[in-house]
Every structure is written in structure tokens, then in C-alpha cells.
Coordinates of C-alpha atoms and ligand atoms in Angstrom, one line a residue:
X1 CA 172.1 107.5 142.9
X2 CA 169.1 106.9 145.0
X3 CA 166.2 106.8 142.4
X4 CA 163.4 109.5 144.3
X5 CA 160.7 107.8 141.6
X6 CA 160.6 104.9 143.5
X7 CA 157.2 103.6 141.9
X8 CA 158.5 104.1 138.1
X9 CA 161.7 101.9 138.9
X10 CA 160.1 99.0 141.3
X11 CA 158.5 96.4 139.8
X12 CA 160.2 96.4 135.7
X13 CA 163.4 96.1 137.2
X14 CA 163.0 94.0 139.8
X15 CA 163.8 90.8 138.0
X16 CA 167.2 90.3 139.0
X17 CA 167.6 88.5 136.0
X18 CA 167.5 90.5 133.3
X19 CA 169.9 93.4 133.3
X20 CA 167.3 96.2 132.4
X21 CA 170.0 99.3 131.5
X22 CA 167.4 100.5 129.8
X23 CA 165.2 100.6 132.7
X24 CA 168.0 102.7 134.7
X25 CA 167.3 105.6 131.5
X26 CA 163.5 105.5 132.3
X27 CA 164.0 105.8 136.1
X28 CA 166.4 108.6 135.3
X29 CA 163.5 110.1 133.0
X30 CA 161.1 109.4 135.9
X31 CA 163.3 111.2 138.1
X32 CA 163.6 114.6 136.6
X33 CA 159.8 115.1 136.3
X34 CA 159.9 113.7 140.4
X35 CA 161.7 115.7 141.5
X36 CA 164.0 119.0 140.6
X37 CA 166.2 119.1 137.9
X38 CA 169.1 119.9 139.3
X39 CA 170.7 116.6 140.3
X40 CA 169.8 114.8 137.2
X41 CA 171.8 116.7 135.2
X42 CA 174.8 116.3 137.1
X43 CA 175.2 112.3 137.1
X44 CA 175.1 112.2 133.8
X45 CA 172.5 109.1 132.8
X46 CA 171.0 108.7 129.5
X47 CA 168.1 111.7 129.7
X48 CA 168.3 114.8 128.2
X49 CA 169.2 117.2 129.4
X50 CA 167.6 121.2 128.4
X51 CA 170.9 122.0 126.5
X52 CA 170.1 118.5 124.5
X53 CA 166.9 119.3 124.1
X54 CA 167.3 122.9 122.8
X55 CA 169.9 121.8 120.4
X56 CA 168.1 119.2 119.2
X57 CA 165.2 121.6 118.9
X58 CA 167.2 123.8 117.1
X59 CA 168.3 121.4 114.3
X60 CA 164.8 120.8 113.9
X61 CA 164.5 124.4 113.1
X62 CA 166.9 124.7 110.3
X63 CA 165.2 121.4 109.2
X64 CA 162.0 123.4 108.5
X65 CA 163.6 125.8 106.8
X66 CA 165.9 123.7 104.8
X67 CA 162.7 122.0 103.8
X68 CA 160.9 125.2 102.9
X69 CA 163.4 126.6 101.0
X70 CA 164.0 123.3 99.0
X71 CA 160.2 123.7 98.2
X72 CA 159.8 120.2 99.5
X73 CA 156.0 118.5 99.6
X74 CA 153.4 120.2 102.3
X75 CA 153.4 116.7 103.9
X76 CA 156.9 116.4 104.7
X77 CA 156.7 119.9 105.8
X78 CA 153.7 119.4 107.8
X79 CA 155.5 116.1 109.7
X80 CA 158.8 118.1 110.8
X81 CA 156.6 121.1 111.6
X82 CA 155.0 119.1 113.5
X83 CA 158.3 117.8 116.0
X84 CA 159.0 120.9 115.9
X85 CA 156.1 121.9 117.9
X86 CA 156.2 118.8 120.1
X87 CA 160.3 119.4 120.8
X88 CA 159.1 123.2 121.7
X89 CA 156.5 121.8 124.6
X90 CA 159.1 119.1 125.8
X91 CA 161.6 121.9 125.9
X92 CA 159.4 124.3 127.9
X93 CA 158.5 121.3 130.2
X94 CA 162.3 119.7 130.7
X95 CA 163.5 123.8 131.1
X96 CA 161.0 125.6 132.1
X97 CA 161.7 128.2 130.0
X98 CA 160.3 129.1 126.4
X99 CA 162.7 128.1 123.6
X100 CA 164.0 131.4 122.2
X101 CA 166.5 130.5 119.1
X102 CA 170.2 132.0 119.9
X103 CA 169.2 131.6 123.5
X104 CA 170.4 128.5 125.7
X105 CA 168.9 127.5 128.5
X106 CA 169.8 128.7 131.7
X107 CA 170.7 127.2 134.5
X108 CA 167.1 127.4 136.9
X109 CA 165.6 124.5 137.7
X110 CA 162.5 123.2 135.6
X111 CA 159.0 125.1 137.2
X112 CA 158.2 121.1 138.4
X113 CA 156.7 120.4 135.3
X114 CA 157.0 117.0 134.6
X115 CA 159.5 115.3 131.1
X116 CA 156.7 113.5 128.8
X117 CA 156.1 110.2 128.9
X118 CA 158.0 110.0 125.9
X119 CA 161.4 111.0 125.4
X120 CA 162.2 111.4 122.2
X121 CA 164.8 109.0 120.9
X122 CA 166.8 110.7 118.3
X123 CA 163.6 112.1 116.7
X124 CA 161.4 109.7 117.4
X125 CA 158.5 110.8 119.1
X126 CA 155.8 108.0 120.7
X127 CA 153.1 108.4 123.3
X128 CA 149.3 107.8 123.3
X129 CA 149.2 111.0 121.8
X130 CA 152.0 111.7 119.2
X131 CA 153.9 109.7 117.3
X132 CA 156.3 111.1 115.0
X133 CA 159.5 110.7 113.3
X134 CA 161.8 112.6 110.4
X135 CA 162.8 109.0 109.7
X136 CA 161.2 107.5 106.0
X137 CA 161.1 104.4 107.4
X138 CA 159.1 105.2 110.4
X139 CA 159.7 105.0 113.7
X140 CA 162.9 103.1 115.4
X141 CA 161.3 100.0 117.1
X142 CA 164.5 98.4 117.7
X143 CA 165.6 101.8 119.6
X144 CA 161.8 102.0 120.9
X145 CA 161.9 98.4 122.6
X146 CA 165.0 99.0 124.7
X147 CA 163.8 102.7 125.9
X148 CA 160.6 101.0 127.3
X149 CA 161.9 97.9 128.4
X150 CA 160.0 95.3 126.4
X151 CA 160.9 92.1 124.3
X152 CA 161.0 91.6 120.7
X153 CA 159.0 88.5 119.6
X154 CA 162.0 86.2 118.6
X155 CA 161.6 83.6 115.7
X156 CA 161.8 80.5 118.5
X157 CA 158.4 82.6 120.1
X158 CA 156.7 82.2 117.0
X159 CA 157.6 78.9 116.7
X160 CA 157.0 77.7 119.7
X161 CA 153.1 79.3 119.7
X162 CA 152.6 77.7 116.1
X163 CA 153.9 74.5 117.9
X164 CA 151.6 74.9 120.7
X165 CA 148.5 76.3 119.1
X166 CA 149.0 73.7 115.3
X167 CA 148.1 76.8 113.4
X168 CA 150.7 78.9 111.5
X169 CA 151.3 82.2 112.8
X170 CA 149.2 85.3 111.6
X171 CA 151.2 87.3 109.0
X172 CA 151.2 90.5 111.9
X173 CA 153.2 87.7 113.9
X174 CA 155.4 86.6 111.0
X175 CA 156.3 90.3 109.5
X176 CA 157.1 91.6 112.9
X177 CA 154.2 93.9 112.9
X178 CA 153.2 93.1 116.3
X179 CA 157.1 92.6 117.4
X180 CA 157.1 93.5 121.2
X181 CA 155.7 92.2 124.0
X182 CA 156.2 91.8 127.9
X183 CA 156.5 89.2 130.1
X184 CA 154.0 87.9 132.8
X185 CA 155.6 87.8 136.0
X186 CA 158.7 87.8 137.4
X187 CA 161.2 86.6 138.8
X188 CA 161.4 85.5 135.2
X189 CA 164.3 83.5 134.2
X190 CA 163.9 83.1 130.6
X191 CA 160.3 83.5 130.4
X192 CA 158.7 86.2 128.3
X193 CA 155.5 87.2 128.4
X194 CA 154.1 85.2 125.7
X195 CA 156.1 82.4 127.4
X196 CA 154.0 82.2 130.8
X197 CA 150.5 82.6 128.3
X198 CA 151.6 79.3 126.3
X199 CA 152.5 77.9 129.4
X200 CA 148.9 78.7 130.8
X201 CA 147.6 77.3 127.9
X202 CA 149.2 74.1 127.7
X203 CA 148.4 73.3 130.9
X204 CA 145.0 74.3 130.2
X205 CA 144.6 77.6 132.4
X206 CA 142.2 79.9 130.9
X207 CA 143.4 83.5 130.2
X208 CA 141.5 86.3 128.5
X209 CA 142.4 89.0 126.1
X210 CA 141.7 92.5 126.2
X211 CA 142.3 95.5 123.9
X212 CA 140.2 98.8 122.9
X213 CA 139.8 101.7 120.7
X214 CA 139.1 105.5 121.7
X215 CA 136.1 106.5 119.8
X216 CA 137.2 109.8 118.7
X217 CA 135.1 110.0 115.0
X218 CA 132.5 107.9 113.2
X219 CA 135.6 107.4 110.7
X220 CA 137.8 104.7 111.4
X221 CA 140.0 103.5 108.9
X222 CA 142.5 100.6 108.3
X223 CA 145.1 101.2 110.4
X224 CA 142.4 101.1 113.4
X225 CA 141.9 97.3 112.5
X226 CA 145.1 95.9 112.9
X227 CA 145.0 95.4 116.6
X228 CA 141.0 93.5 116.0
X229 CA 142.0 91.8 112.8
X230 CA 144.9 89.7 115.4
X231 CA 142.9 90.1 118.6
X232 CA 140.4 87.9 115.9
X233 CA 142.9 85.5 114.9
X234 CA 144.3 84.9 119.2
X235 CA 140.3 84.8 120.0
X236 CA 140.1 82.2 117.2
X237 CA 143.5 80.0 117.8
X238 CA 143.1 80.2 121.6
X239 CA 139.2 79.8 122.3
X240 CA 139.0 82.5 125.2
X241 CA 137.0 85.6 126.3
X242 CA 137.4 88.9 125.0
X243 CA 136.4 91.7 126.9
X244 CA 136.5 95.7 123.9
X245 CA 137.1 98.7 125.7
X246 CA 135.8 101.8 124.0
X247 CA 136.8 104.8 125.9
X248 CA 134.3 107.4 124.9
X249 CA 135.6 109.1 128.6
X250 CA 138.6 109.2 127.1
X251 CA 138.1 111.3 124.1
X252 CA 135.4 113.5 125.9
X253 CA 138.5 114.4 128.4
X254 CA 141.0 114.8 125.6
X255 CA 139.0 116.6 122.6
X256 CA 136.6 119.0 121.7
X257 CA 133.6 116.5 121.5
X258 CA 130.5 116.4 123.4
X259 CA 129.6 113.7 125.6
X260 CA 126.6 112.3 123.2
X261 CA 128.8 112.8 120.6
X262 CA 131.8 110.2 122.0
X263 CA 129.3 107.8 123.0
X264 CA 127.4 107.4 119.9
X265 CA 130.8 107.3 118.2
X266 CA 131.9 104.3 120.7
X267 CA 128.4 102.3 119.5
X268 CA 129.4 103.7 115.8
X269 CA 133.0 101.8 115.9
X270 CA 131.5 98.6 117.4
X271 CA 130.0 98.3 114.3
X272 CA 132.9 98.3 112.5
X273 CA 134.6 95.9 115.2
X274 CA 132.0 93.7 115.1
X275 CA 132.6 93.4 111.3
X276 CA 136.0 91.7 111.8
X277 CA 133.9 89.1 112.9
X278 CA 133.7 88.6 116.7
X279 CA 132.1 85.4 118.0
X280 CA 129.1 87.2 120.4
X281 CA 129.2 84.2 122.9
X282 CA 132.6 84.6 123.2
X283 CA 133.1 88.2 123.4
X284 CA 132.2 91.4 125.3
X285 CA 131.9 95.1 124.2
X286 CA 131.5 98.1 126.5
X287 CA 131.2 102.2 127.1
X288 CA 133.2 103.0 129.8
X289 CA 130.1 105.9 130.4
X290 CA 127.6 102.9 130.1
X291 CA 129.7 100.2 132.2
X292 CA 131.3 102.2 134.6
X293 CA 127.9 102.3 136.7
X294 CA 126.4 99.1 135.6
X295 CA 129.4 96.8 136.7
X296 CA 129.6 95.6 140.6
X297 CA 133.3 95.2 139.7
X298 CA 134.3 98.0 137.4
X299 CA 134.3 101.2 139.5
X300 CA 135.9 99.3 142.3
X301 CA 138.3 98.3 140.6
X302 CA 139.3 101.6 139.3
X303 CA 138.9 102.9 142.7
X304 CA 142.0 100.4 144.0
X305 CA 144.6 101.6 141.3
X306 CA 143.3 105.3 142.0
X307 CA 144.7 105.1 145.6
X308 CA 147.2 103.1 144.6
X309 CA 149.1 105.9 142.2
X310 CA 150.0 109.1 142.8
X311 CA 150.3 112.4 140.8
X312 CA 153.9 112.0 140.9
X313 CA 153.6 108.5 138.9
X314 CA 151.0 109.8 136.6
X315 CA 153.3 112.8 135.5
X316 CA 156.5 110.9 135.1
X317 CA 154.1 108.3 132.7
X318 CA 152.2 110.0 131.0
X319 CA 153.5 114.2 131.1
X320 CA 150.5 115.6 132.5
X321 CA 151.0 118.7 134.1
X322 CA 149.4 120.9 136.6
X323 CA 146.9 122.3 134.3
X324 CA 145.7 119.3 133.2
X325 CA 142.1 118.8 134.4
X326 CA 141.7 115.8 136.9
X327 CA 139.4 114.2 134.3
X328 CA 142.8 113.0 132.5
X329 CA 144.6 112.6 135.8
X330 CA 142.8 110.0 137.0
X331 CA 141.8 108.6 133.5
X332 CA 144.7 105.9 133.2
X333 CA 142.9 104.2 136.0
X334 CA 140.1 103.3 133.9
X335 CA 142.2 102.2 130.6
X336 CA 144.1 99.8 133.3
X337 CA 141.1 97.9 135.2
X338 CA 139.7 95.9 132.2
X339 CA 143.3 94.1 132.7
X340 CA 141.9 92.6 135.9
X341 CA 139.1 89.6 135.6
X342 CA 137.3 91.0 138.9
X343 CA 136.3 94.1 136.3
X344 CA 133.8 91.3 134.9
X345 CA 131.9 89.4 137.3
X346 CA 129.7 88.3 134.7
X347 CA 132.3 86.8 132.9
X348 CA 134.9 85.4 135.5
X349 CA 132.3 84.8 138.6
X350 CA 134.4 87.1 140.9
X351 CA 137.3 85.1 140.3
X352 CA 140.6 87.7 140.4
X353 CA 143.2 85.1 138.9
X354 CA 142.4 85.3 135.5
X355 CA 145.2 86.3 133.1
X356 CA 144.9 88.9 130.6
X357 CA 146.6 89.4 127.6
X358 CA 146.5 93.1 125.6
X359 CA 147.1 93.5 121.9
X360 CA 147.6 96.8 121.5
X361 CA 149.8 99.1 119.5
X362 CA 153.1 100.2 121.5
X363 CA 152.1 103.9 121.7
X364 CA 149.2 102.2 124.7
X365 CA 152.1 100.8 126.4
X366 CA 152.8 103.9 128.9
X367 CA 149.2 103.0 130.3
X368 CA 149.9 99.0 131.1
X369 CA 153.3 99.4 132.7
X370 CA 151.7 101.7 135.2
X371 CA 149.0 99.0 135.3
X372 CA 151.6 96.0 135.6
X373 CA 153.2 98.2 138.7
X374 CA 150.0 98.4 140.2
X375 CA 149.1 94.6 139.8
X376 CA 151.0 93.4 142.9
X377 CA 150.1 96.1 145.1
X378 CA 146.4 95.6 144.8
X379 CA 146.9 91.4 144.4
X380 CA 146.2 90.8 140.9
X381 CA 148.4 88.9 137.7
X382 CA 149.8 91.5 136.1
X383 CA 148.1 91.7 132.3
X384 CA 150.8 90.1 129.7
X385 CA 151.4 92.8 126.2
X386 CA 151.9 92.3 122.5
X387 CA 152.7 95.4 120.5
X388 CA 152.3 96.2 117.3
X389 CA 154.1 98.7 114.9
X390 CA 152.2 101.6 113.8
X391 CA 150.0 102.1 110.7
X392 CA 151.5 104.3 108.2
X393 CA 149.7 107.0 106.8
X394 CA 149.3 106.9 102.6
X395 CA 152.1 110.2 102.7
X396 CA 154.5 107.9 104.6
X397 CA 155.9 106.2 108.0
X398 CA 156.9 109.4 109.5
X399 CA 153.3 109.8 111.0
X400 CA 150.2 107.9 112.2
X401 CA 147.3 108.4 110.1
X402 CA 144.7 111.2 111.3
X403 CA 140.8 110.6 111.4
X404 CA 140.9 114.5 110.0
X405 CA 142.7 114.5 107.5
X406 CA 140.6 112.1 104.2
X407 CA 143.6 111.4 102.2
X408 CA 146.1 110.4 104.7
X409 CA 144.5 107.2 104.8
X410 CA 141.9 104.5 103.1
X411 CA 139.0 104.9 105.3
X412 CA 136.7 101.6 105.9
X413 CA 133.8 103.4 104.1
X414 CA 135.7 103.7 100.8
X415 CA 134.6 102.8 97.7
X416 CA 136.8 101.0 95.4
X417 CA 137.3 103.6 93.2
X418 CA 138.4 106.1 95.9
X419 CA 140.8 103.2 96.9
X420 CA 142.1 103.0 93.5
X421 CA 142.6 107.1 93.8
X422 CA 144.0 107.5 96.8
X423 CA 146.7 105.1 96.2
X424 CA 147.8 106.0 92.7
X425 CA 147.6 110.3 94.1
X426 CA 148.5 109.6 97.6
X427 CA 150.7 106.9 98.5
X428 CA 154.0 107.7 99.1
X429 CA 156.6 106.0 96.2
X430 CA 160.1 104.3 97.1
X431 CA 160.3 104.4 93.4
X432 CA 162.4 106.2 91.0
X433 CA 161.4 109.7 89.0
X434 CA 161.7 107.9 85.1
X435 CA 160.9 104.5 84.3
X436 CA 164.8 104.2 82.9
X437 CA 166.3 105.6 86.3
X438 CA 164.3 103.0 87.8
X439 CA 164.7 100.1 85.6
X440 CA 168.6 100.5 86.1
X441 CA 168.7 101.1 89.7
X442 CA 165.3 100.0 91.7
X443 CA 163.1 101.1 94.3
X444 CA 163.4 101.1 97.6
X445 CA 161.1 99.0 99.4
X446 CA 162.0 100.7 102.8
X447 CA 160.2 103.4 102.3
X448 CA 157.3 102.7 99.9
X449 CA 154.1 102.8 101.5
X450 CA 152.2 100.4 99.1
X451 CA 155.0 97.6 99.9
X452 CA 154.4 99.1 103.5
X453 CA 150.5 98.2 103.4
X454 CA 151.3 94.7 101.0
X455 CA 153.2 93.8 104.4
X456 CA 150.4 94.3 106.1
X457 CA 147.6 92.4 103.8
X458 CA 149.1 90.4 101.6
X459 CA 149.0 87.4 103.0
X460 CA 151.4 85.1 100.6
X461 CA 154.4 85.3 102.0
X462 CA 156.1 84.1 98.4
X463 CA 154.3 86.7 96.4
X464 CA 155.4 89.5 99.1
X465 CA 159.1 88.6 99.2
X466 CA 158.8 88.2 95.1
X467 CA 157.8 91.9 95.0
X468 CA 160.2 93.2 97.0
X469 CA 162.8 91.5 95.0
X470 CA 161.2 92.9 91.6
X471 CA 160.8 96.0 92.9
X472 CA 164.3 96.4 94.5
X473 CA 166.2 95.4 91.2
X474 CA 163.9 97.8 88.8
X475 CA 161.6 94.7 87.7
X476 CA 158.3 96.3 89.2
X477 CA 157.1 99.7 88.4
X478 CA 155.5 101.6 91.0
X479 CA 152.4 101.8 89.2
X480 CA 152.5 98.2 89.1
X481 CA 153.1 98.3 92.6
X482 CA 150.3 100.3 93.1
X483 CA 148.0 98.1 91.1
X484 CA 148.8 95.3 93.6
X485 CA 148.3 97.0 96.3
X486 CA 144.7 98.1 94.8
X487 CA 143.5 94.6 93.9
X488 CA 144.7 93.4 97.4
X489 CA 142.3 96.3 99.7
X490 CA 139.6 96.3 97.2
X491 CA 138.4 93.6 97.7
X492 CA 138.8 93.5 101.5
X493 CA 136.7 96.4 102.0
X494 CA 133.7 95.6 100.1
X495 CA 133.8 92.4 102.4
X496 CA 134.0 94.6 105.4
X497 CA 131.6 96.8 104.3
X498 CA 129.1 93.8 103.2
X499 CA 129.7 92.4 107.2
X500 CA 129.2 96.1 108.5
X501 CA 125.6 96.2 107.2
X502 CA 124.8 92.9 108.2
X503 CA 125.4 94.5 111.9
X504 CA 121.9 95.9 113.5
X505 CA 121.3 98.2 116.7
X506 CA 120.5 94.7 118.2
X507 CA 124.2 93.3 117.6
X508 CA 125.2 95.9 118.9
X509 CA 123.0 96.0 121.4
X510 CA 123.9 91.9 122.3
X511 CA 127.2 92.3 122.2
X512 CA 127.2 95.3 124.9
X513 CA 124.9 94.3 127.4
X514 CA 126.9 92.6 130.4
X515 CA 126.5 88.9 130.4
X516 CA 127.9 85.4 130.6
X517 CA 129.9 84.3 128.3
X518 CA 130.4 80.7 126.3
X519 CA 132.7 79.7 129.3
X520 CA 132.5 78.3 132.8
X521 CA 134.8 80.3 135.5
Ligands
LIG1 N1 143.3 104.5 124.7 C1 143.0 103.8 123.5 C2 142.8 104.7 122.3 O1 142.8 105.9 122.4 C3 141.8 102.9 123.6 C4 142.0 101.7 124.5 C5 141.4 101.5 125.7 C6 142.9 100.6 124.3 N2 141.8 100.3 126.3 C7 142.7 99.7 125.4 C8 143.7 100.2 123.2 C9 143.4 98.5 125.5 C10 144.4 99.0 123.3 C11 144.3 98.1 124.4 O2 142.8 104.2 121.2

């Protein structure tokens, strides 16, 4: 089979080396929102079809219902509720038709419509804009890597970067929280992205790192520092330039927000970025609204990947559809420039050979593999990726945490004792109903959010693994648990909060205005 997305399939599986299969299921996917749907269907690759989807969508119906005749918690309710929604727009998109239960699909071809950027993989969901799963344990990543074509970060990785760096490897690197990542170039025999970086760096080529946050509320809460809290440690470890995108454009385009309102949320946040403790000689913040017209190198550079992608490529990524507004269309554009060094003349003196490295968690990744296609075309490195896992929220790993909703997370403004409430009310137990049920058999780990979020924080890898052995043989209550868990945050969020009002409108101010950096390109 000819694959008519010719743009979705080039460059990922072009190294010869590597035998991408799971490429040939994401060219298929890119196929069907190409093109029609009729062919396909008919050679019988690894999408979904509309029957799949509809039956899938209607097991997730009689999940609901199961759920809310068993009385089961709102939360849990809420989650599959949710997938169900998100299955009935990826139905109506894949069939063209509205799901109707009792009702199959027919046979007529989709209205042209494209597939989302994600297919759902058994019932995961993940996309820059959902992620959800019916799974306790959260999301597949294992499943996730191989639908999008990345690497796991291998032990020998680790190794060799604490080898080449002499520092041990941050506790996201060691606990597989960021787990994924892609490789530089190709043809690439065995090297992996992280590879080619340590390569650069030991023989002393400078590279860059690059990551960002959507300012969508003044609330951010933990889970939006886990991709600055190891985009600290790299800066640190490495000594290199860091270039913060906030993408107040972004949110305007994608929410009901005004346009003062997403920029003073985009100062707001770098506030509480700046707090992890970024080294202003070493690092650059910006507004896309505010940089955009400033830069001699921004726009353009945006301007290249615009012509350089078309509608076609944008739906099978990303599942826009017609009546999308062009604002969105073209966004991607802008989230994939800062990956190129000519973005910041002030910081790489026009040169366009710089490579970039993006932390970032994996539901961004849609937006750098249209970015790494585009590289070549438009004579730049193509940007190297490390992904992270998703934050869970307090009710469990089903679901990201929302901005919206207060108890679904610990938010960075907090006070201990709200800490100390949400977790006791809120976080969802692996535990066992009685003290003696749980003393005989144990709790399960897997699925406990405060072992979740010790993971996360805890940074003694001995005390960690002794919990999880205490609590999986009945040893550890969960209010003991709990109380761990309490003591650990605490404590970390009066210090962020202390560093947060040490941060003035002239920080602020420094850290956004377009200069030179500590380093000589
Ligand atoms: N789109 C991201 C968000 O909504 C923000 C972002 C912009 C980003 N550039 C990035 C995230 C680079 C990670 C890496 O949060």
C-alpha cells in the first residue's frame, strides 16, 4: 500500500535501521484522515476501524451505567464519562456519522474529517488536549511509546549520562518519570536521541534546551513543575541556555479567555517558574504575543514551517477539522520554532546549528514530530525529546489534573494545612477498607496516589522502595502513608512559596526582555 500521507511517514521512518512497525500504524492513521476511508479499511492495518470504534464506544456505555448503578464515586464516574464523550467525537470524526446505540456504522465514507491525533489505544486517550484512561494505574506508556514511535530511556542511558555528566541521575530520570525520548538524527544506528546530546557534549558542542507552559490560569499546581523542576537539574548538570515558551496565543485560541487575560497569566506563571530557581544569565523567558514582533528571527521562522506544512499534515497530527478557526491551524507553527537557534539571535548570533533539547511531557509530542519532519526541509537539526509521564490528579491516574477543579490537585499556593486536607480527603488509597483486611493482605502500591506522588518527591530512593515494601505486605497504614506524603510536600511548598515572593515585576521583567546570555555563540 502506497502511503497518500506522504509527510506523516517520511522522515520517522526513514532510518532504515530501525524497524518502525509502529510507524506503519501511524501512517495508516495518517492515512484515513488524508484521504477517504474507504481503502483503509480494506488492508487491514492496525487503525480502527468505525465498527471498532463504535463497539468500543459502546462498551464504554454500559461502563457508565455499570458504574452508576453500582453507585460508584462521582470521580470515577466523571473519568469514564468523560471517554465516553471523547470516543463519541472520535467516532463521529473516523464515521462521519453520529453514534446512535443499536446502530452500526454504515458503510459511507467519513465526511473528510480527519482521525485525532490520538488514537486511542485500548482506552487510553493522549493528546495536547485529553488524556484519559479507565486504567487505575494510569495511562499505558509502554503501549504509548511504540504507537508514537519513541524510545524508552534504558538503564545503560542513564548510566551512561551519569558517567558523562559525574552527577547521579535526577530521581524523574531514575523512576522512569521522564521514560521516552527520541533520537537526533538519523540514519541512526544505535544512537538515540539522548545518545547524539552526550555525544555533543563530550565533545564539547553546545546545545540548548527548550520547554514551555500554556498559561491557561493564575493557578498552577504541582504537576505543572515537573517538566521545570528537571529542565532545572539538565540546565544545572549541563551549563547551557534555556530559552521558556509561554503560549498565551495558545490558550487565547483554545479557551474562553481574553487576550489580557492570557498574557497576564503567562507573566503570572513565570513567577512561579522562576521560583524553581532559574539562573537569569543563563536563561530566557518569553510571550509568544510579546516576542513574536520583537524578534528578527521568531516570526520568520514560523513563517518557514508555515509553508512548509499543509492542512493535510496538520489534520492527521493534531485532529483539527474544518471548523477549526485558522488561529489553531496555523498555531503548531509557533510551539515548533523555539526548537530552532535562529528563533534567538540574541542568544545564538544567527547561528542555525544549535541543537535543542525539549523536556516536555509526552502528550506535547504530536507538536515536535511535526517539527522534527520539518527540520530537514527548512535546513535545521532536528530538536532532540525527553518525555515525561503525566501528573496524576489526587482522585487517581486515570486523569491529568484540571486547573478548575481545587481538589483534584495541591496547588503551589497551598497552605500546609490544606496540604494536610487534601491528601487525607482526597487522595486516592491503594489501601484496604479495615486496618485487619489490610494488615493481612496489603495495599497496592499501583494504584495509590500518595506512593504515586512519594515517586515523584521523595528523593531517597531506600526510604521509597522501604515503603512500598511496608505498604505492599500490610506493614504501612494508609494514613501512615498519607502522613509521609504530607511531611514530604509541606515543606516543599512553603520553600516555593518563600522563592515566589522573593520574585519582583523586575525579575520578571529581566528574565523576559531579549538579551544575551552568559555564553559566547
Ligand atoms: N503547549 C504547551 C502547553 O499547553 C506549552 C508549550 C509550548 C510547551 N512550548 C513547549 C511545553 C515546549 C513543553 C515544551 O502546556
Amino acid at each position: 500500500m502506497q502511503c497518500a500521507n506522504e509527510w506523516s511517514c517520511i522522515s520517522e521512518t526513514g532510518c532504515d535501521c530501525t524497524p518502525f512497525s509502529s510507524w506503519a500504524a501511524v501512517c495508516t492513521l495518517a492515512h484515513i484522515l488524508a484521504d477517504t476511508m474507504t481503502d483503509s479499511q480494506t488492508d487491514g492495518a492496525a487503525t480502527e476501524s468505525p465498527m471498532e470504534f463504535y463497539e468500543k464506544l459502546t462498551a464504554q456505555g454500559e461502563a457508565v451505567k455499570a458504574l452508576k448503578t453500582g453507585k460508584a464515586p462521582k470521580e470515577e464516574i466523571d473519568v469514564a464519562v468523560k471517554l465516553l464523550l471523547q470516543l463519541k467525537l472520535d467516532y463521529k470524526r473516523v464515521s462521519g456519522q453520529d453514534y446512535k446505540a443499536g446502530c452500526p456504522p454504515t458503510d459511507s465514507p467519513a465526511s473528510g474529517e480527519s482521525v485525532p491525533a490520538a488514537a486511542e489505544d485500548g482506552d487510553d486517550l493522549v493528546d495536547p488536549w485529553t488524556v484519559a484512561t479507565s486504567n487505575a494505574k494510569g495511562i499505558d506508556y509502554e503501549k504509548l511509546i511504540v504507537r508514537f514511535g519513541s524510545s524508552k530511556i534504558e538503564a545503560e542511558l542513564i548510566e551512561r549520562m551519569e558517567r558523562v555528566t559525574g552527577q547521579k541521575a535526577h530521581r524523574f530520570l531514575r523512576r522512569g518519570i521522564f521514560f521516552s525520548h527520541r533520537r537526533v538524527q538519523q540514519p541512526c544506528p544505535s544512537a538515540l536521541d539522548m545518545h547524539q546530546i552526550l555525544d555533543a557534549y563530550e565533545n564539547k558542542k553546545s546545545f540548548y534546551l527548550y520547554t514551555g507552559r500554556g498559561p491557561s490560569s493564575e493557578a498552577m499546581h504541582m504537576g505543572h513543575l515537573i517538566p521545570f523542576i528537571f529542565t532545572k537539574w539538565l540546565q544545572d548538570v549541563f551549563d547551557i541556555p534555556l530559552v521558556i515558551q509561554l503560549t498565551d496565543d495558545e490558550k487565547y485560541l483554545w479557551k474562553d479567555l481574553t487576550l489580557e487575560d492570557c498574557h497576564r497569566y503567562a507573566v503570572e506563571n513565570a513567577k512561579d517558574i522562576i521560583a524553581c530557581g532559574f539562573d537569569v544569565n543563563k536563561t530566557f523567558i518569553f510571550s509568544d504575543l510579546d516576542y513574536m514582533g520583537m524578534s528578527s528571527g521568531f516570526y520568520r521562522n514560523v513563517v518557514k514551517i508555515q509553508k512548509h506544512v499543509t492542512f493535510n499534515q496538520v489534520k492527521g497530527i493534531f485532529g483539527f477539522t474544518d471548523s477549526d478557526c485558522i488561529g489553531k491551524i496555523s498555531f503548531p507553527a509557533i510551539q515548533a520554532a523555539p526548537s530552532f537557534s535562529t528563533s534567538f539571535p540574541q542568544i545564538f548570533n544567527g547561528r542555525k546549528d544549535i541543537q535543542c533539547l525539549i523536556p516536555c511531557a509526552i502528550d506535547q509530542d504530536p507538536y515536535f514530530r511535526m517539527t522534527r519532519d520539518v527540520a530537514p526541509r527548512i535546513g535545521y537539526p532536528k530538536p532532540a525529546l525527553l518525555h515525561s509521564t503525566f501528573f496524576p490528579a489526587l482522585q487517581g491516574a486515570q486523569t491529568k489534573m484540571s486547573a478548575s477543579d481545587p481538589n483534584s490537585s495541591i496547588f503551589l499556593t497551598d497552605t500546609a494545612k490544606q496540604i494536610k486536607n487534601k491528601i487525607n480527603k482526597h487522595a486516592f488509597s491503594g489501601g484496604k477498607d479495615t486496618v485487619e483486611e489490610h494488615r493481612k493482605h496489603g495495599g497496592d502500591a499501583d494504584v495509590d496516589v500518595s506512593f504515586m506522588y512519594l515517586t515523584f518527591f521523595l528523593e531517597d530512593d531506600e526510604k521509597l522502595e522501604q515503603i512500598r515494601q511496608d505498604y505492599t505486605s500490610g506493614a504501612l497504614l494508609t494514613g501512615e502513608l498519607k502522613k509521609c506524603l504530607i511531611e514530604t510536600l509541606q515543606p516543599m511548598i512553603t520553600q516555593h512559596q518563600e522563592r515566589r515572593k522573593q520574585v519582583t515585576d523586575e525579575t520578571v521583567k529581566q528574565f523576559m526582555t531579549p538579551r544575551k546570555l552568559d555564553f559566547h555563540f
